[in-house]
mmCIF file of C-alpha atoms in Angstrom:
data_model
loop_
_atom_site.group_PDB
_atom_site.id
_atom_site.type_symbol
_atom_site.label_atom_id
_atom_site.label_comp_id
_atom_site.label_asym_id
_atom_site.label_seq_id
_atom_site.Cartn_x
_atom_site.Cartn_y
_atom_site.Cartn_z
ATOM 1 C CA MET A 1 7.458 193.757 -81.660
ATOM 2 C CA LYS A 2 8.081 196.461 -84.266
ATOM 3 C CA ASN A 3 11.324 196.791 -83.370
ATOM 4 C CA LEU A 4 12.510 193.793 -84.274
ATOM 5 C CA LEU A 5 9.698 193.475 -87.013
ATOM 6 C CA ILE A 6 12.448 196.822 -88.071
ATOM 7 C CA LEU A 7 15.880 194.604 -87.457
ATOM 8 C CA PHE A 8 14.710 191.657 -88.800
ATOM 9 C CA ILE A 9 13.359 193.855 -92.314
ATOM 10 C CA LEU A 10 16.690 195.182 -92.530
ATOM 11 C CA ALA A 11 18.476 191.809 -91.780
ATOM 12 C CA PHE A 12 16.552 190.496 -95.134
ATOM 13 C CA SER A 13 17.880 193.659 -96.909
ATOM 14 C CA CYS A 14 21.291 193.504 -96.133
ATOM 15 C CA ASN A 15 21.317 189.769 -97.062
ATOM 16 C CA CYS A 16 19.915 190.041 -100.437
ATOM 17 C CA MET A 17 22.062 193.552 -100.823
ATOM 18 C CA ALA A 18 25.480 190.887 -99.887
ATOM 19 C CA GLY A 19 23.356 188.757 -102.373
ATOM 20 C CA ASN A 20 23.507 191.190 -105.663
ATOM 21 C CA ASN A 21 27.622 191.979 -104.741
ATOM 22 C CA GLU A 22 28.806 188.341 -106.307
ATOM 23 C CA PRO A 23 30.684 188.634 -109.586
ATOM 24 C CA ALA A 24 28.810 187.496 -112.847
ATOM 25 C CA HIS A 25 29.281 184.444 -114.273
ATOM 26 C CA VAL A 26 30.296 183.765 -116.886
ATOM 27 C CA ILE A 27 30.815 180.615 -119.205
ATOM 28 C CA ILE A 28 32.483 180.426 -122.588
ATOM 29 C CA THR A 29 31.942 177.097 -125.237
ATOM 30 C CA ALA A 30 33.659 176.338 -128.028
ATOM 31 C CA GLY A 31 33.816 173.767 -131.066
ATOM 32 C CA GLN A 32 32.377 172.523 -133.691
ATOM 33 C CA SER A 33 29.144 171.737 -135.297
ATOM 34 C CA ASN A 34 27.837 169.502 -132.517
ATOM 35 C CA THR A 35 28.433 172.829 -130.642
ATOM 36 C CA ASP A 36 27.353 175.147 -132.993
ATOM 37 C CA GLY A 37 24.397 173.255 -133.326
ATOM 38 C CA ARG A 38 21.990 171.629 -136.028
ATOM 39 C CA VAL A 39 18.659 169.587 -134.315
ATOM 40 C CA PRO A 40 16.178 171.555 -135.824
ATOM 41 C CA ASN A 41 14.188 174.010 -133.317
ATOM 42 C CA ASP A 42 11.231 172.856 -133.314
ATOM 43 C CA ARG A 43 13.071 170.308 -131.506
ATOM 44 C CA LEU A 44 13.182 172.393 -127.964
ATOM 45 C CA PRO A 45 12.302 171.186 -125.552
ATOM 46 C CA ASP A 46 8.315 172.202 -124.728
ATOM 47 C CA TYR A 47 10.179 173.910 -121.633
ATOM 48 C CA ILE A 48 12.784 176.038 -123.912
ATOM 49 C CA LYS A 49 9.786 176.808 -126.818
ATOM 50 C CA THR A 50 7.348 178.607 -123.918
ATOM 51 C CA MET A 51 9.731 181.423 -124.397
ATOM 52 C CA ALA A 52 9.908 181.196 -127.712
ATOM 53 C CA THR A 53 8.339 185.059 -129.398
ATOM 54 C CA ASP A 54 6.714 182.890 -132.730
ATOM 55 C CA THR A 55 5.196 179.324 -133.508
ATOM 56 C CA ALA A 56 8.049 177.990 -135.487
ATOM 57 C CA PHE A 57 10.844 178.694 -132.204
ATOM 58 C CA THR A 58 13.199 181.168 -134.708
ATOM 59 C CA THR A 59 12.608 184.189 -132.267
ATOM 60 C CA GLY A 60 12.632 184.378 -128.653
ATOM 61 C CA ALA A 61 15.280 185.214 -125.564
ATOM 62 C CA TYR A 62 15.951 183.242 -122.394
ATOM 63 C CA LYS A 63 15.358 185.657 -118.725
ATOM 64 C CA TYR A 64 19.266 185.592 -117.459
ATOM 65 C CA CYS A 65 21.276 184.194 -120.322
ATOM 66 C CA ARG A 66 23.217 187.240 -122.568
ATOM 67 C CA ILE A 67 25.926 185.504 -125.578
ATOM 68 C CA ALA A 68 28.250 186.583 -127.906
ATOM 69 C CA GLN A 69 28.969 184.708 -130.701
ATOM 70 C CA ASN A 70 31.285 184.506 -132.813
ATOM 71 C CA ARG A 71 31.217 187.705 -132.259
ATOM 72 C CA THR A 72 34.712 190.426 -131.144
ATOM 73 C CA ASP A 73 33.120 193.466 -130.603
ATOM 74 C CA GLY A 74 32.314 192.353 -127.195
ATOM 75 C CA LYS A 75 28.984 192.720 -127.380
ATOM 76 C CA PHE A 76 26.132 190.107 -125.501
ATOM 77 C CA ARG A 77 22.534 189.571 -126.620
ATOM 78 C CA PRO A 78 20.114 187.669 -124.817
ATOM 79 C CA PHE A 79 20.503 184.008 -126.133
ATOM 80 C CA TRP A 80 17.897 182.150 -127.937
ATOM 81 C CA PRO A 81 19.468 178.210 -129.656
ATOM 82 C CA LYS A 82 20.537 179.768 -133.484
ATOM 83 C CA SER A 83 23.348 178.657 -134.583
ATOM 84 C CA LYS A 84 26.115 180.446 -137.650
ATOM 85 C CA ARG A 85 24.599 179.066 -140.072
ATOM 86 C CA ARG A 86 23.487 181.313 -143.021
ATOM 87 C CA ALA A 87 21.429 178.496 -144.905
ATOM 88 C CA LYS A 88 19.502 176.915 -141.199
ATOM 89 C CA PRO A 89 20.745 178.951 -138.084
ATOM 90 C CA ASN A 90 17.588 178.059 -136.795
ATOM 91 C CA THR A 91 18.570 175.209 -135.012
ATOM 92 C CA TRP A 92 20.697 174.269 -131.265
ATOM 93 C CA GLY A 93 22.607 172.855 -130.199
ATOM 94 C CA TYR A 94 23.645 170.904 -126.214
ATOM 95 C CA ASP A 95 24.414 173.931 -125.200
ATOM 96 C CA ALA A 96 21.008 175.641 -124.798
ATOM 97 C CA ILE A 97 20.068 172.888 -122.523
ATOM 98 C CA THR A 98 23.075 174.105 -120.186
ATOM 99 C CA TYR A 99 22.375 178.147 -119.599
ATOM 100 C CA TYR A 100 18.186 177.199 -119.361
ATOM 101 C CA TRP A 101 18.638 174.854 -116.165
ATOM 102 C CA LEU A 102 21.967 177.336 -115.492
ATOM 103 C CA GLU A 103 18.889 180.109 -115.430
ATOM 104 C CA GLN A 104 17.187 177.838 -113.052
ATOM 105 C CA TRP A 105 19.940 177.115 -110.799
ATOM 106 C CA TRP A 106 21.416 181.626 -110.949
ATOM 107 C CA GLN A 107 18.392 183.463 -111.294
ATOM 108 C CA GLU A 108 20.152 186.222 -112.139
ATOM 109 C CA PRO A 109 22.115 187.781 -115.328
ATOM 110 C CA PHE A 110 24.833 185.702 -116.537
ATOM 111 C CA TYR A 111 26.639 186.022 -119.564
ATOM 112 C CA VAL A 112 28.712 183.171 -122.482
ATOM 113 C CA ILE A 113 30.643 183.791 -124.962
ATOM 114 C CA LYS A 114 31.200 181.002 -127.642
ATOM 115 C CA TRP A 115 33.003 179.709 -130.400
ATOM 116 C CA ALA A 116 32.321 177.397 -133.141
ATOM 117 C CA ILE A 117 32.143 176.202 -136.436
ATOM 118 C CA GLY A 118 31.812 172.958 -138.160
ATOM 119 C CA GLY A 119 33.609 170.638 -139.609
ATOM 120 C CA THR A 120 36.701 171.813 -137.538
ATOM 121 C CA SER A 121 40.457 170.424 -136.373
ATOM 122 C CA ILE A 122 42.518 170.489 -134.036
ATOM 123 C CA GLU A 123 45.222 169.900 -136.150
ATOM 124 C CA PRO A 124 46.108 171.241 -139.758
ATOM 125 C CA SER A 125 46.206 167.476 -142.019
ATOM 126 C CA ASN A 126 48.983 168.517 -144.341
ATOM 127 C CA ALA A 127 51.285 172.098 -145.167
ATOM 128 C CA SER A 128 49.535 172.849 -147.286
ATOM 129 C CA ASP A 129 45.411 172.596 -146.057
ATOM 130 C CA LYS A 130 43.800 176.124 -145.999
ATOM 131 C CA SER A 131 41.174 174.948 -143.804
ATOM 132 C CA ILE A 132 40.440 175.924 -140.700
ATOM 133 C CA HIS A 133 41.789 174.384 -137.397
ATOM 134 C CA TRP A 134 42.475 175.232 -133.769
ATOM 135 C CA SER A 135 46.033 174.489 -133.151
ATOM 136 C CA ALA A 136 47.428 175.571 -130.069
ATOM 137 C CA ASN A 137 50.636 175.714 -132.464
ATOM 138 C CA PRO A 138 53.045 178.027 -131.234
ATOM 139 C CA GLU A 139 54.474 177.910 -134.851
ATOM 140 C CA TRP A 140 51.402 177.895 -137.106
ATOM 141 C CA LEU A 141 49.293 180.644 -135.166
ATOM 142 C CA ALA A 142 53.007 182.504 -135.487
ATOM 143 C CA ASN A 143 52.083 181.960 -139.407
ATOM 144 C CA ASN A 144 48.189 182.901 -138.337
ATOM 145 C CA THR A 145 45.164 185.170 -137.997
ATOM 146 C CA ALA A 146 41.796 184.406 -136.725
ATOM 147 C CA THR A 147 39.387 183.915 -138.823
ATOM 148 C CA SER A 148 37.827 187.287 -137.863
ATOM 149 C CA GLU A 149 40.573 188.340 -139.928
ATOM 150 C CA LYS A 150 40.278 186.079 -142.727
ATOM 151 C CA GLY A 151 42.482 183.348 -141.676
ATOM 152 C CA ARG A 152 42.408 180.043 -140.339
ATOM 153 C CA SER A 153 43.263 180.125 -136.866
ATOM 154 C CA LEU A 154 39.365 179.182 -135.072
ATOM 155 C CA LEU A 155 41.260 179.417 -131.718
ATOM 156 C CA LEU A 156 42.810 183.846 -131.724
ATOM 157 C CA SER A 157 39.127 184.213 -133.193
ATOM 158 C CA PHE A 158 38.214 182.526 -129.750
ATOM 159 C CA ILE A 159 40.853 184.618 -127.786
ATOM 160 C CA ASN A 160 39.630 187.579 -130.362
ATOM 161 C CA ASP A 161 35.571 187.019 -129.749
ATOM 162 C CA ILE A 162 36.704 186.402 -125.612
ATOM 163 C CA ASP A 163 38.875 190.172 -125.209
ATOM 164 C CA GLY A 164 36.260 192.337 -127.098
ATOM 165 C CA CYS A 165 33.354 190.601 -124.163
ATOM 166 C CA ILE A 166 36.460 191.238 -121.270
ATOM 167 C CA ASP A 167 37.194 194.741 -122.857
ATOM 168 C CA ASN A 168 33.720 196.508 -123.517
ATOM 169 C CA THR A 169 30.982 194.631 -121.655
ATOM 170 C CA LEU A 170 32.335 192.302 -119.048
ATOM 171 C CA SER A 171 35.557 195.018 -117.645
ATOM 172 C CA LYS A 172 32.096 197.144 -117.257
ATOM 173 C CA LEU A 173 30.299 195.385 -114.320
ATOM 174 C CA LYS A 174 29.562 197.210 -110.992
ATOM 175 C CA ASN A 175 30.261 193.531 -109.165
ATOM 176 C CA GLY A 176 32.582 192.598 -112.336
ATOM 177 C CA TYR A 177 32.945 188.050 -113.458
ATOM 178 C CA GLN A 178 33.410 185.274 -112.555
ATOM 179 C CA ILE A 179 34.509 182.632 -115.119
ATOM 180 C CA ASP A 180 33.335 179.260 -114.019
ATOM 181 C CA ALA A 181 34.167 177.249 -117.322
ATOM 182 C CA PHE A 182 35.052 175.836 -120.517
ATOM 183 C CA LEU A 183 32.298 174.203 -122.606
ATOM 184 C CA TRP A 184 34.062 171.974 -125.470
ATOM 185 C CA HIS A 185 32.766 169.199 -127.783
ATOM 186 C CA GLN A 186 34.574 168.451 -131.402
ATOM 187 C CA GLY A 187 37.001 166.064 -132.736
ATOM 188 C CA GLU A 188 35.005 164.559 -135.178
ATOM 189 C CA SER A 189 37.200 166.108 -138.098
ATOM 190 C CA ASP A 190 40.285 164.862 -136.171
ATOM 191 C CA HIS A 191 38.932 160.992 -137.173
ATOM 192 C CA ALA A 192 41.598 161.143 -140.348
ATOM 193 C CA HIS A 193 44.633 162.305 -137.441
ATOM 194 C CA GLY A 194 43.520 160.695 -134.110
ATOM 195 C CA ASP A 195 47.169 160.415 -132.590
ATOM 196 C CA ASN A 196 47.842 164.756 -133.272
ATOM 197 C CA TYR A 197 44.565 165.023 -131.393
ATOM 198 C CA GLU A 198 46.811 165.017 -128.278
ATOM 199 C CA ASN A 199 47.064 168.563 -129.217
ATOM 200 C CA LEU A 200 43.828 169.393 -127.412
ATOM 201 C CA LYS A 201 44.962 169.794 -124.057
ATOM 202 C CA ALA A 202 47.718 172.315 -126.113
ATOM 203 C CA VAL A 203 44.396 174.191 -127.034
ATOM 204 C CA VAL A 204 43.160 173.950 -123.077
ATOM 205 C CA THR A 205 46.107 175.975 -121.828
ATOM 206 C CA TYR A 206 46.608 177.823 -124.333
ATOM 207 C CA VAL A 207 42.642 179.392 -123.118
ATOM 208 C CA ARG A 208 43.638 179.192 -119.611
ATOM 209 C CA ASN A 209 46.488 180.669 -119.366
ATOM 210 C CA HIS A 210 45.540 183.914 -122.316
ATOM 211 C CA LEU A 211 42.561 184.377 -119.364
ATOM 212 C CA SER A 212 44.982 183.803 -116.069
ATOM 213 C CA GLU A 213 46.983 187.270 -118.160
ATOM 214 C CA LYS A 214 44.187 189.303 -119.386
ATOM 215 C CA THR A 215 42.460 188.943 -116.248
ATOM 216 C CA GLY A 216 45.074 188.760 -113.563
ATOM 217 C CA LYS A 217 42.860 186.015 -111.994
ATOM 218 C CA ASP A 218 44.190 182.668 -111.820
ATOM 219 C CA TYR A 219 42.379 180.756 -114.384
ATOM 220 C CA SER A 220 44.982 177.532 -114.725
ATOM 221 C CA ASN A 221 42.798 175.346 -113.254
ATOM 222 C CA LEU A 222 39.404 176.261 -115.137
ATOM 223 C CA PRO A 223 37.047 173.614 -115.676
ATOM 224 C CA PHE A 224 37.120 172.088 -118.394
ATOM 225 C CA ILE A 225 34.057 169.680 -119.694
ATOM 226 C CA PHE A 226 33.705 168.024 -122.786
ATOM 227 C CA GLY A 227 32.017 165.299 -124.451
ATOM 228 C CA THR A 228 33.333 162.299 -126.445
ATOM 229 C CA VAL A 229 32.155 161.617 -130.020
ATOM 230 C CA ALA A 230 28.998 159.091 -130.600
ATOM 231 C CA LYS A 231 30.163 155.857 -131.943
ATOM 232 C CA LYS A 232 28.565 155.275 -133.919
ATOM 233 C CA ASN A 233 29.092 158.886 -135.566
ATOM 234 C CA LYS A 234 30.303 157.610 -139.129
ATOM 235 C CA GLN A 235 33.752 159.947 -138.138
ATOM 236 C CA TYR A 236 34.003 158.270 -134.808
ATOM 237 C CA GLY A 237 37.981 158.186 -134.278
ATOM 238 C CA SER A 238 39.088 155.670 -131.029
ATOM 239 C CA GLU A 239 42.125 157.633 -131.117
ATOM 240 C CA VAL A 240 40.357 160.942 -130.614
ATOM 241 C CA GLU A 241 38.867 159.088 -128.044
ATOM 242 C CA ALA A 242 41.054 157.654 -126.048
ATOM 243 C CA ALA A 243 42.882 161.404 -126.308
ATOM 244 C CA MET A 244 40.827 162.560 -124.365
ATOM 245 C CA LYS A 245 40.965 159.549 -121.850
ATOM 246 C CA ARG A 246 43.765 160.690 -121.283
ATOM 247 C CA PHE A 247 42.927 163.773 -121.355
ATOM 248 C CA ALA A 248 40.983 163.751 -118.531
ATOM 249 C CA LYS A 249 42.751 161.389 -116.661
ATOM 250 C CA GLU A 250 45.830 164.433 -116.323
ATOM 251 C CA ASP A 251 44.346 167.015 -115.964
ATOM 252 C CA LYS A 252 41.832 167.056 -112.844
ATOM 253 C CA ASN A 253 40.101 170.200 -113.777
ATOM 254 C CA ALA A 254 38.951 168.104 -117.197
ATOM 255 C CA TYR A 255 35.650 166.440 -116.984
ATOM 256 C CA LEU A 256 34.466 164.449 -119.722
ATOM 257 C CA ILE A 257 31.114 162.673 -120.163
ATOM 258 C CA ASP A 258 30.400 159.925 -121.678
ATOM 259 C CA MET A 259 28.787 159.993 -125.450
ATOM 260 C CA SER A 260 29.517 156.349 -127.000
ATOM 261 C CA ASP A 261 25.972 155.331 -127.227
ATOM 262 C CA ALA A 262 24.239 158.776 -128.530
ATOM 263 C CA GLU A 263 21.655 158.909 -130.318
ATOM 264 C CA LEU A 264 22.446 160.576 -134.101
ATOM 265 C CA MET A 265 20.406 162.684 -136.799
ATOM 266 C CA GLY A 266 20.286 160.485 -140.039
ATOM 267 C CA ASP A 267 23.733 162.325 -141.229
ATOM 268 C CA ARG A 268 24.451 160.266 -139.147
ATOM 269 C CA LEU A 269 27.257 163.199 -137.053
ATOM 270 C CA HIS A 270 25.094 164.981 -135.528
ATOM 271 C CA PHE A 271 22.827 164.331 -132.031
ATOM 272 C CA ASN A 272 20.179 164.500 -131.727
ATOM 273 C CA GLN A 273 17.254 166.446 -130.008
ATOM 274 C CA ASN A 274 17.878 163.335 -127.131
ATOM 275 C CA SER A 275 21.257 163.437 -126.607
ATOM 276 C CA ALA A 276 21.688 167.363 -127.432
ATOM 277 C CA GLU A 277 19.465 167.037 -124.138
ATOM 278 C CA TYR A 278 21.367 165.055 -122.264
ATOM 279 C CA LEU A 279 24.740 166.280 -123.210
ATOM 280 C CA GLY A 280 23.590 169.521 -121.787
ATOM 281 C CA LYS A 281 22.030 168.773 -118.863
ATOM 282 C CA GLN A 282 24.963 166.430 -117.751
ATOM 283 C CA MET A 283 27.113 169.707 -117.674
ATOM 284 C CA TYR A 284 24.883 171.794 -115.904
ATOM 285 C CA GLU A 285 25.011 169.174 -113.861
ATOM 286 C CA GLN A 286 28.775 168.971 -113.910
ATOM 287 C CA ILE A 287 29.531 173.012 -113.263
ATOM 288 C CA LYS A 288 27.097 172.029 -110.723
ATOM 289 C CA ALA A 289 29.490 169.382 -108.875
ATOM 290 C CA ILE A 290 31.977 171.658 -108.825
ATOM 291 C CA ARG A 291 30.627 175.413 -107.843
#
């Protein structure tokens, strides 16, 4: 009996050790203001508020999620919802919900690489435009530098963020890492030039190709999970939505979440807490379904 107990303990220990040898999970996230987050932190769901360390919910930490948000030095910090706006940083977006539920599922440290800036479009509207964009147009990229280097390219900033994280942190993890999904919400700023939103495909392809080249793994089929723009949004564009639907139909690894009837805040632009929570939970469910 004693020998059987010892064998059982050894078998259990081996199984636990095998489970700990899995590569770390990584999520990459990008987009504009609804990705950066605009819902005030006092409207966080109660299950997230319990992790706050102050009564205004401006500080706190998730147990397992680590994030490198709009930075290129490859340093991760414990995740707590914050936007990159200096004036109003204590706001959250749908991804805060996704990370919470991934924590409940994975129950181990995982990493998020995020780049999001409000009011940004895929393509420049004209040659003299001085604003910043996600464009993957080769000629445009060749003539521009990353916004992190005071240039105009958000895509190059995102790539620099990814590379910094891989070089300085992820590549040094004992058991390696695996990028599980690419989360995205953006499109409002393209409403006046919706015919150019087909170029979202080029952005996704650029990221997938870069990841494959950078890591030596095949990320050409990396799941891309994104949501539509609410039809009540003052910057809703039917051509943008149509392009999203075509992309999801043509790419078997692109998963579109319908946010047509989403509730918005008073600005008629940003998801309210109900819609942000819904989109975040749907993104989690999609990741779980394809894993």
